[in-house]
Coordinates of C-alpha atoms in Angstrom, one line a residue:
X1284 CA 27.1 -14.5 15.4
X1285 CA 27.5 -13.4 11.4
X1286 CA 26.6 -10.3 10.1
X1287 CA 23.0 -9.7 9.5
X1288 CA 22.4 -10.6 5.6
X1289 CA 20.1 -7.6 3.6
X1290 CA 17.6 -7.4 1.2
X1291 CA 17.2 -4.3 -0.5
X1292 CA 13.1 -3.5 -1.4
X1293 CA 13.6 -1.5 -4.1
X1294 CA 15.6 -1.0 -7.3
X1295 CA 15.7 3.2 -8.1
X1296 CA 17.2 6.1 -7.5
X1297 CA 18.0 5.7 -4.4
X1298 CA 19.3 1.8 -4.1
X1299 CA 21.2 1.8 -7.5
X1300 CA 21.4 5.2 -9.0
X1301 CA 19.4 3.7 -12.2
X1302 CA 16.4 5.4 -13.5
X1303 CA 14.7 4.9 -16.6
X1304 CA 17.5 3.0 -18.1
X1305 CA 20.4 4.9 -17.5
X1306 CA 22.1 6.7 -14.3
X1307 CA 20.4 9.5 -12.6
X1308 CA 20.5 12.7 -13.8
X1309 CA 21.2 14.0 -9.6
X1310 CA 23.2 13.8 -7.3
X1311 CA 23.1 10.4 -6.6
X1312 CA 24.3 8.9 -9.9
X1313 CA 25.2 5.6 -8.4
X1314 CA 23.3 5.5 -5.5
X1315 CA 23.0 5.3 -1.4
X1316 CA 21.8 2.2 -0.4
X1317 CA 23.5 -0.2 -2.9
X1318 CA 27.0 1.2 -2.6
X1319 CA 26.5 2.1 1.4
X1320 CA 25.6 -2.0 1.5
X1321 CA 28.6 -3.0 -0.7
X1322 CA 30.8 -1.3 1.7
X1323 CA 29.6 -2.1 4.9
X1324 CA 29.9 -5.8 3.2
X1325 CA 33.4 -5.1 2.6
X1326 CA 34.0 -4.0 6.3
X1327 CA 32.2 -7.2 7.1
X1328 CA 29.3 -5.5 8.3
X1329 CA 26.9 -7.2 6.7
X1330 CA 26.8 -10.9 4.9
X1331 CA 24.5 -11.6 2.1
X1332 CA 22.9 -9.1 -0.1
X1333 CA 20.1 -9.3 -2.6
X1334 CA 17.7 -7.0 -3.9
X1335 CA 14.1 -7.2 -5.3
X1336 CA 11.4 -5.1 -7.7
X1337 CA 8.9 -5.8 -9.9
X1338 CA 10.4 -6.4 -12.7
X1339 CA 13.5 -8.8 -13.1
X1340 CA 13.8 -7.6 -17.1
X1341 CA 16.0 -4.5 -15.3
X1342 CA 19.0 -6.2 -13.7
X1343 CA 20.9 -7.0 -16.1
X1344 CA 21.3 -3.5 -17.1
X1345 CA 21.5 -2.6 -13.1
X1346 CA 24.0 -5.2 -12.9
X1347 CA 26.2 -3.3 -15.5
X1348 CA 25.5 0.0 -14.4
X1349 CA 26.8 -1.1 -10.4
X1350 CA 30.2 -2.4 -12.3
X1351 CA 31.0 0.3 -14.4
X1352 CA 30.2 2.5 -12.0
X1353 CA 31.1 1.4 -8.3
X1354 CA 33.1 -1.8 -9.0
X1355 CA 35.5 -0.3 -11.5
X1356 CA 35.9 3.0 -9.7
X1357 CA 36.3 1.4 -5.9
X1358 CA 38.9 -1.2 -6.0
X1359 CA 36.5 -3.6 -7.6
X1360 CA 34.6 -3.6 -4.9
X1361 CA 32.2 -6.7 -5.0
X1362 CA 28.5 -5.4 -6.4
X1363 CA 26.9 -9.1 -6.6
X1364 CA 23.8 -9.9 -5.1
X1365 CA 20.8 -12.3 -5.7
X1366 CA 17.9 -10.5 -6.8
X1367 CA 14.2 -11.4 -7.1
X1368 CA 11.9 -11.5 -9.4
X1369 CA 14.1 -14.2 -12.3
X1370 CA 15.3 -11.8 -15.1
X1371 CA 12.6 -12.9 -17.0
X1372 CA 9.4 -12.4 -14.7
X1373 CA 7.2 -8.8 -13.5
X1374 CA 6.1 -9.8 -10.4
X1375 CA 4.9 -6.8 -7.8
X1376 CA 4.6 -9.2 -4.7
X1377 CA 8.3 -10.7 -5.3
X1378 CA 9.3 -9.3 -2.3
X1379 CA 7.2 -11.8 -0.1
X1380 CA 9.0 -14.6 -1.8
X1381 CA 12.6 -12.3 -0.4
X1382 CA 11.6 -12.0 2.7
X1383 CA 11.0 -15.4 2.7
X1384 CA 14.1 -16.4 1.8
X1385 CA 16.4 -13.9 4.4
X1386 CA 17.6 -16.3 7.6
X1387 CA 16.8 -15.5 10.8
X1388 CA 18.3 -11.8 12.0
X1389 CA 18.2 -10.6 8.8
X1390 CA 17.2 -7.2 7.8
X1391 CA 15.7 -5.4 4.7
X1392 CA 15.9 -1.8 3.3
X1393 CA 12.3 -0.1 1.6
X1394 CA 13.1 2.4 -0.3
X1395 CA 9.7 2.4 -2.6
X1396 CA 6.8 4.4 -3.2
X1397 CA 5.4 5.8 -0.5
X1398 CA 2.0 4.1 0.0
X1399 CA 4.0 0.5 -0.1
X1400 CA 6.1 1.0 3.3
X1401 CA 3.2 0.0 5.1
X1402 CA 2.6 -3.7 3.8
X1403 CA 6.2 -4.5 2.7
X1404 CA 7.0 -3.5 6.3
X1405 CA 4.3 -5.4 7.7
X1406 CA 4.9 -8.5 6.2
X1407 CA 8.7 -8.1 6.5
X1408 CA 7.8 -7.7 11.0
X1409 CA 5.5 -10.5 11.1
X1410 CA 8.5 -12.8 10.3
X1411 CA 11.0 -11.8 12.4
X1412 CA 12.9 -9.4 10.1
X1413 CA 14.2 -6.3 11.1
X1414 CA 13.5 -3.1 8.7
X1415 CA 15.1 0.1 7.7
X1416 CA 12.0 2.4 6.1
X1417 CA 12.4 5.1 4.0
X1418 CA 10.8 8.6 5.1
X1419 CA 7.9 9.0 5.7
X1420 CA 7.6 5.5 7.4
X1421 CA 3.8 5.6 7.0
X1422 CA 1.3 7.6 5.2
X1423 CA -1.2 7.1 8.0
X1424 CA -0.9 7.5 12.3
X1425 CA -2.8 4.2 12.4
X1426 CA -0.5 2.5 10.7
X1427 CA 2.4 3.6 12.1
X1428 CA 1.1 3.0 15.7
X1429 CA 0.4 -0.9 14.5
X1430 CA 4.1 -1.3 12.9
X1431 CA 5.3 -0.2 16.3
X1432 CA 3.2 -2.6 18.3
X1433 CA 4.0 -5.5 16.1
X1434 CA 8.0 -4.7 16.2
X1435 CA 7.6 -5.0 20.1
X1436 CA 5.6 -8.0 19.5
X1437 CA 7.8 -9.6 17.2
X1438 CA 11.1 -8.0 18.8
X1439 CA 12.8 -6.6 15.4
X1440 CA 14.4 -3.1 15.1
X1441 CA 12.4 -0.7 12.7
X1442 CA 13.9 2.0 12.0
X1443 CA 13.2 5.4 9.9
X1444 CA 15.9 6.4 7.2
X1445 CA 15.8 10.0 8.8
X1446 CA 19.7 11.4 7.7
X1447 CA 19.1 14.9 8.9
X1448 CA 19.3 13.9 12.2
X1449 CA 23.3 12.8 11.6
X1450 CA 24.2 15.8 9.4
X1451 CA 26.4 17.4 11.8
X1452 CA 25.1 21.0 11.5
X1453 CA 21.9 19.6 12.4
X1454 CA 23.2 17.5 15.1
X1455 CA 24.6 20.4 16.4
X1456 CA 22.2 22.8 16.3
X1457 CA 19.5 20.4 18.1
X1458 CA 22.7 20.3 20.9
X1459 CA 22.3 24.5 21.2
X1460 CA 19.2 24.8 21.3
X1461 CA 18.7 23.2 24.3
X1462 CA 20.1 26.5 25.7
X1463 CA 18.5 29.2 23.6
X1464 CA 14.8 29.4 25.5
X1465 CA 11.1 28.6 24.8
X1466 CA 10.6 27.5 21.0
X1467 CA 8.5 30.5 19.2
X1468 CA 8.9 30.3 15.4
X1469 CA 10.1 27.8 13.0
X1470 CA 10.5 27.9 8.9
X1471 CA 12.2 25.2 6.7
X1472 CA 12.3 24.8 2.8
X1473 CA 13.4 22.0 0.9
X1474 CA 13.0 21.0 -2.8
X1475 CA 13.9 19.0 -5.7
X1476 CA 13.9 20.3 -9.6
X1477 CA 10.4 19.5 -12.1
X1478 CA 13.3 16.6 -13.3
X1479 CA 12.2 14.5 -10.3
X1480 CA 9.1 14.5 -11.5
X1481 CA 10.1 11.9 -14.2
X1482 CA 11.8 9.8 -12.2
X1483 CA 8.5 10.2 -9.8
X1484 CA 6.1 9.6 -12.5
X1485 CA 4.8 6.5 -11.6
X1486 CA 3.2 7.5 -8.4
X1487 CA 3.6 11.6 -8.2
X1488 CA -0.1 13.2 -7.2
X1489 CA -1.5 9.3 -7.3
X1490 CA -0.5 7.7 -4.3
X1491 CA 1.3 10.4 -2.6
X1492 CA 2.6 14.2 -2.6
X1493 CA 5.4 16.3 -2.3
X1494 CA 4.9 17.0 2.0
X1495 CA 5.1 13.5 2.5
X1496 CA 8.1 12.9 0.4
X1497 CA 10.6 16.0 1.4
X1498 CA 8.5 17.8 4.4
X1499 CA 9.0 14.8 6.3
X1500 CA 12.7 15.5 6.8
X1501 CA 12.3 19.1 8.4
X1502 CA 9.1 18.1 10.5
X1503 CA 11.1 15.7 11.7
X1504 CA 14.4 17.5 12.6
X1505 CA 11.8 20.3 14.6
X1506 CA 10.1 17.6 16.0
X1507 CA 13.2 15.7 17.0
X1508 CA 14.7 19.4 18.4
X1509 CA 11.5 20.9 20.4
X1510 CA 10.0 17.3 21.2
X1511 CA 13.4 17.0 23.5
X1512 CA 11.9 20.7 25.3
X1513 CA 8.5 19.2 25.7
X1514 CA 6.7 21.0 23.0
X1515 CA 3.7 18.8 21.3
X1516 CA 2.2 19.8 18.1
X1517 CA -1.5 20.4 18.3
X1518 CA -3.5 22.1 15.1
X1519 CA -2.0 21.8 11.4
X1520 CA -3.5 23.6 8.9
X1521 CA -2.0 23.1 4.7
X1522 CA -2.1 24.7 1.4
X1523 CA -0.8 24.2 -1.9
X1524 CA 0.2 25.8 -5.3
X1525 CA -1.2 23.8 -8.3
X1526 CA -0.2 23.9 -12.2
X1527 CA 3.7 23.2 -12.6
X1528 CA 3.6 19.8 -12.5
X1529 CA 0.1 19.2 -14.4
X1530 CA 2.1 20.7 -17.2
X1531 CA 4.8 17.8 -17.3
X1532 CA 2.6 15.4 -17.2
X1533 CA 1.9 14.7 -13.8
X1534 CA -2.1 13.7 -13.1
X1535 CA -4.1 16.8 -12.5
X1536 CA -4.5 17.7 -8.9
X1537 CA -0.7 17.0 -8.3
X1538 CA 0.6 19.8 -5.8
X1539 CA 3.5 21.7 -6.9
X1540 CA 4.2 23.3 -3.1
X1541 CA 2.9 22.1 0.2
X1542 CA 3.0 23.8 3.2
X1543 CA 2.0 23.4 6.6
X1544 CA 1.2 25.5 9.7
X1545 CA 1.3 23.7 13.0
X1546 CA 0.7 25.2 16.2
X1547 CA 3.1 24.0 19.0
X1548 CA 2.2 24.1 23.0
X1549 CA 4.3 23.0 26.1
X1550 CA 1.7 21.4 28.5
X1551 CA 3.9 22.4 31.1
X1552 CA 3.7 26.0 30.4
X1553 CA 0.2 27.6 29.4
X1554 CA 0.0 30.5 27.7
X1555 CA 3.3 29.5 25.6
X1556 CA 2.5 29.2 21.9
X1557 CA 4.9 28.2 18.8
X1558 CA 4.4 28.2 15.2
X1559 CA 6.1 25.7 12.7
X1560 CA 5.8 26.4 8.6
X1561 CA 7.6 23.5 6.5
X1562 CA 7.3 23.5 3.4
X1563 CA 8.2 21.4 0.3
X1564 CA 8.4 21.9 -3.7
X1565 CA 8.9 19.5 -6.5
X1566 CA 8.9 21.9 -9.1
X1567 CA 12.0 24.4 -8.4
X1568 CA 14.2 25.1 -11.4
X1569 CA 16.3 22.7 -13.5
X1570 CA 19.5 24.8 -13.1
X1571 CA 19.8 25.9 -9.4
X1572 CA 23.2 25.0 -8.8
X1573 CA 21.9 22.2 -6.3
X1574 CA 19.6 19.1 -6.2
X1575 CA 18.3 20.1 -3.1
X1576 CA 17.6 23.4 -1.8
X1577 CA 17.5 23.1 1.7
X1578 CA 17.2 25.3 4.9
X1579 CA 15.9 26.3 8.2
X1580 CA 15.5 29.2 11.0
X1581 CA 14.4 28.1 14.6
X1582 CA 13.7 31.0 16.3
X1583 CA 13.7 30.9 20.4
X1584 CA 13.2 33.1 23.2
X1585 CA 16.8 33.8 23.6
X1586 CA 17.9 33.0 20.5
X1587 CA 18.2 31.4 16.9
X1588 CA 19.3 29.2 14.4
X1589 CA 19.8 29.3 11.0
X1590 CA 21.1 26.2 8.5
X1591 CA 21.3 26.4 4.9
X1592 CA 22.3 22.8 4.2
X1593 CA 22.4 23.1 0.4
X1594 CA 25.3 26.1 0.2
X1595 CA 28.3 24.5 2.4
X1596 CA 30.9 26.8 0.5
X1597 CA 32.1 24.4 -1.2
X1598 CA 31.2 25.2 -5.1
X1599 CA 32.4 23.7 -8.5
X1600 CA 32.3 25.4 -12.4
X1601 CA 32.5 23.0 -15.1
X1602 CA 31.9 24.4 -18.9
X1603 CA 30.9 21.1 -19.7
X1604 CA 30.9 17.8 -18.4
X1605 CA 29.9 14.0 -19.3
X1606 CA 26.5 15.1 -17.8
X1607 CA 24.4 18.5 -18.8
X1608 CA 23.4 18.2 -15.3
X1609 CA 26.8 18.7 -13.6
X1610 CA 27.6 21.7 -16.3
X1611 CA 27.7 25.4 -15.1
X1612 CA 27.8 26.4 -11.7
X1613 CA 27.3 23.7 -8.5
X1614 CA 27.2 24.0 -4.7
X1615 CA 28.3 20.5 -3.8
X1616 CA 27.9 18.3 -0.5
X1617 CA 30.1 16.0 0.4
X1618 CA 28.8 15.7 3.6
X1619 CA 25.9 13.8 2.8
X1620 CA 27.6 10.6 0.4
X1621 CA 31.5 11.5 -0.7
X1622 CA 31.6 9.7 -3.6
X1623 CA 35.7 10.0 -3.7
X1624 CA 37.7 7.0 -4.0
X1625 CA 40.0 7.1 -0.6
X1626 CA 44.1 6.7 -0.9
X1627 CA 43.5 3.1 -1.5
X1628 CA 41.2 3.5 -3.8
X1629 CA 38.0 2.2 -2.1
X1630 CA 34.8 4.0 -1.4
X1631 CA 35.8 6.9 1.0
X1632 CA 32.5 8.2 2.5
X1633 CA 32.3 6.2 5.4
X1634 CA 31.9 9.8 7.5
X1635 CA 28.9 11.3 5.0
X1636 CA 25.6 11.2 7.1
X1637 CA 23.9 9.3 4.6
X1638 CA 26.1 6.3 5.1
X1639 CA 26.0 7.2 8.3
X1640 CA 22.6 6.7 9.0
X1641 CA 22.9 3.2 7.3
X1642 CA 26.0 1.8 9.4
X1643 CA 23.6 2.7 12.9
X1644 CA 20.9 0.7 11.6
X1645 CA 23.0 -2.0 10.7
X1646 CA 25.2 -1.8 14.2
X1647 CA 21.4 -1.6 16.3
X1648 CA 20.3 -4.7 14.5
X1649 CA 23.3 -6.7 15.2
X1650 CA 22.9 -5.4 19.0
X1651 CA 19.9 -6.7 19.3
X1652 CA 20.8 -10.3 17.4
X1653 CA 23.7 -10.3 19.8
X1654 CA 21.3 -9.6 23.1
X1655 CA 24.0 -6.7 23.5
X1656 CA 20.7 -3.7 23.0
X1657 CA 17.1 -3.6 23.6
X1658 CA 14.6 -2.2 21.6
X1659 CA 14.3 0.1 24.3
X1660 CA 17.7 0.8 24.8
X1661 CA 17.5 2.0 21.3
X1662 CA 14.6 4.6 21.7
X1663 CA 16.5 6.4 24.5
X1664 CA 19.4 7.2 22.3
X1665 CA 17.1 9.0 20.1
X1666 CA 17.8 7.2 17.2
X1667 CA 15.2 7.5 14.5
X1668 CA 12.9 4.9 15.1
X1669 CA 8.9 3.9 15.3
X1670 CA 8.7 5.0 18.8
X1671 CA 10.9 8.4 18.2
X1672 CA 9.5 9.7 14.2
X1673 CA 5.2 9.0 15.8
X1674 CA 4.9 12.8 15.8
X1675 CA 6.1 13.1 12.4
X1676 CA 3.6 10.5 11.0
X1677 CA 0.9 12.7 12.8
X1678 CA 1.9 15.8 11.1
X1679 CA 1.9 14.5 7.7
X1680 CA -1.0 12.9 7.8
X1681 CA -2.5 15.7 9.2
X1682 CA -1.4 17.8 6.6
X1683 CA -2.8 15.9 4.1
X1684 CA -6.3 15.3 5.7
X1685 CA -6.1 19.5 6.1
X1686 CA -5.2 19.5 1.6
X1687 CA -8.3 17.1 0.9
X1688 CA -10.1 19.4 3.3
X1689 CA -9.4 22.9 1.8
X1690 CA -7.5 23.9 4.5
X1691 CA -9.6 22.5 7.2
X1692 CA -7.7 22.5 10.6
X1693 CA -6.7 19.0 11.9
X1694 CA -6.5 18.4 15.9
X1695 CA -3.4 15.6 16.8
X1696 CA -4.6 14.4 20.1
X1697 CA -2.4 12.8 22.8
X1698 CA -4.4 10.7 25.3
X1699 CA -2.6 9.1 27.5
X1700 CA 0.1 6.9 25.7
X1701 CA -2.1 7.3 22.6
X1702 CA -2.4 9.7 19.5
X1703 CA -4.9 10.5 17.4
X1704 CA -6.1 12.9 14.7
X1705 CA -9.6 14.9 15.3

């Protein structure tokens, strides 16, 4: 059978490194999911690629940015793909016209705004496509419990873009915790500088928030670590810092930090009682020496765990460079994309977790093509899909439900088979 062919939903940060006319300002100057894709097409991974967004009038200059910056640095590695809507049309429901296009087994990639994973996914399912979602994969329980029904129905592969879970301190330190004791206390940070909030401007405060967009990787690594102990989360309770991001334009009411208490139980052992705090901030400084802060400390009752992902040890100088952004002093992670041509000369981070996360969602969908993997088969490796990231979805939502509240405490119930938010 031939490679699954790919259609990236989306044309940002993210898929092309492109914002606003002109390369990222972050770390991910020419992309993930674009150059990930080229690669695993050059490995013969993957067949056809294409890409869609709303407005055709920016691939020309796409176009030029992906060959200046991946084909002439990688061995000229091929960057062409069809892409929808025509260069000379804005057209926000292109994507159904994509979809429609894709042959049987294909797959697509959503890396948009938060409140559009649900109905680009949807339509994507209903024909027979598998999907790779962005976190969060929903910003609603409901929804994510009727994606999940409607990939069984429809037997596709959805998956959730969650590449924590492959970063190999991570990975280990869900492995040693199995043998540390009862969970009793975690506390993750993660954030991104007030820059992002330019590139986010179209939909920052509007149709989402900060929990949704960076919480949702630590709720879902502790959720991934203690869900494997049999700990359920049961109360969450937010609050958030206001101001910052009012102040760069951002539409009033925008929050600046989020964070959320939860309050873990084991069913199996009353009387045992966990906290979790996560909490996220679009608004750190412009010249912290990384894109991302990011950290956590899991605390057990024979043990802990502490991660800082964003200081590896590895840290660069420059006086100046091409970019003001890579000037002064950087703590670097090349464990996440190497962008470093290989001896050869072609791309070289095949072992980064971000690509990582990629080439498993591309290897489970041509399983399943192949009849070689069930959907199920899938679940029980732990691999971050519908059925595995539900709790995270709950958490997130009831986060938000707790913001609109004023802090009001939100129950997430588990009856039977089924969840729910009280």
């Amino acid at each position: 059978m031939a490679p699954p062919a790919v259609l990236m939903v989306g044309t940002g940060e993210y898929t092309t490194g492109f914002v606003a006319g002109s390369a990222s300002t972050s770390d991910k100057k020419v992309g993930v999911v674009g150059l990930t894709l080229f690669d695993l097409r050059r490995r013969g991974k993957v067949s056809d690629l294409s890409m869609v967004g709303t407005s055709g009038s920016k691939f020309p200059a796409i176009r030029d940015h992906l060959s200046k910056n991946i084909t002439n640095v990688y061995n000229n590695l091929d960057t062409t793909f069809t892409s929808y809507p025509s260069d000379d049309r804005t057209d926000p429901d292109a994507y159904k016209s994509a979809i429609k296009a894709l042959p049987k087994g294909s797959a697509i990639t959503i890396f948009t705004p938060d409140s559009t994973h649900y109905p680009i996914a949807k339509y994507a399912i209903e024909r027979g496509i598998h999907v790779m979602i962005t976190k969060p994969a929903t910003q609603l329980l409901a929804h994510h419990l009727e994606l999940l029904d409607l990939s069984r129905k429809h037997g596709v592969y959805v998956y959730i873009e969650h590449h924590k879970r492959f970063d190999p301190a991570y990975t280990d330190a869900k492995y040693r915790s199995k043998n540390l004791g009862d969970f009793n206390y975690w506390y993750s940070y993660m954030s991104q500088p007030k820059s992002q909030l330019s590139t986010f401007k179209a939909w920052a405060g509007k149709d989402s928030d900060i929990s949704y967009y960076l919480n949702s990787h630590h709720i879902d690594i502790c959720a991934w670590i203690v869900g494997a102990l049999g700990w359920v989360p049961q109360t969450v309770r937010a609050s958030a810092s206001e101001g910052i991001a009012e102040g760069v334009g951002c539409v009033k009411g925008t929050e600046d930090t989020i964070t959320l208490l939860v309050d873990w139980i084991h069913p199996e052992k009353p009387g045992k009682r966990a906290t979790g705090i996560y909490t996220a901030s679009w608004t750190a400084p412009q010249n912290a020496g990384v894109h991302s802060q990011q950290h956590f400390h899991y605390i057990a009752s024979q043990g802990e765990v502490n991660v800082n992902q964003a200081k590896r040890g590895y840290e660069v100088v420059a006086d100046q460079s091409d970019s003001a952004a890579d000037s002064g002093n950087k703590w670097i992670n090349p464990f996440y994309m190497r962008y470093a041509p290989d001896e050869e000369g072609n791309f070289g981070g095949q072992a980064g977790y971000g690509y990582v996360s990629f080439e498993k969602f591309v290897d489970g969908v041509t399983g399943v093509n192949e009849g070689r993997v069930t959907l199920e088969e899938l679940d029980k490796r732990g691999l971050p899909t519908l059925g595995n990231t539900i709790v995270t979805t709950a958490i997130l939502e009831a986060g938000r439900r707790s913001l609109d509240g004023k802090g009001t405490a939100v129950d997430i119930v588990r009856d039977g088979g089924k969840w729910d938010l009280k």
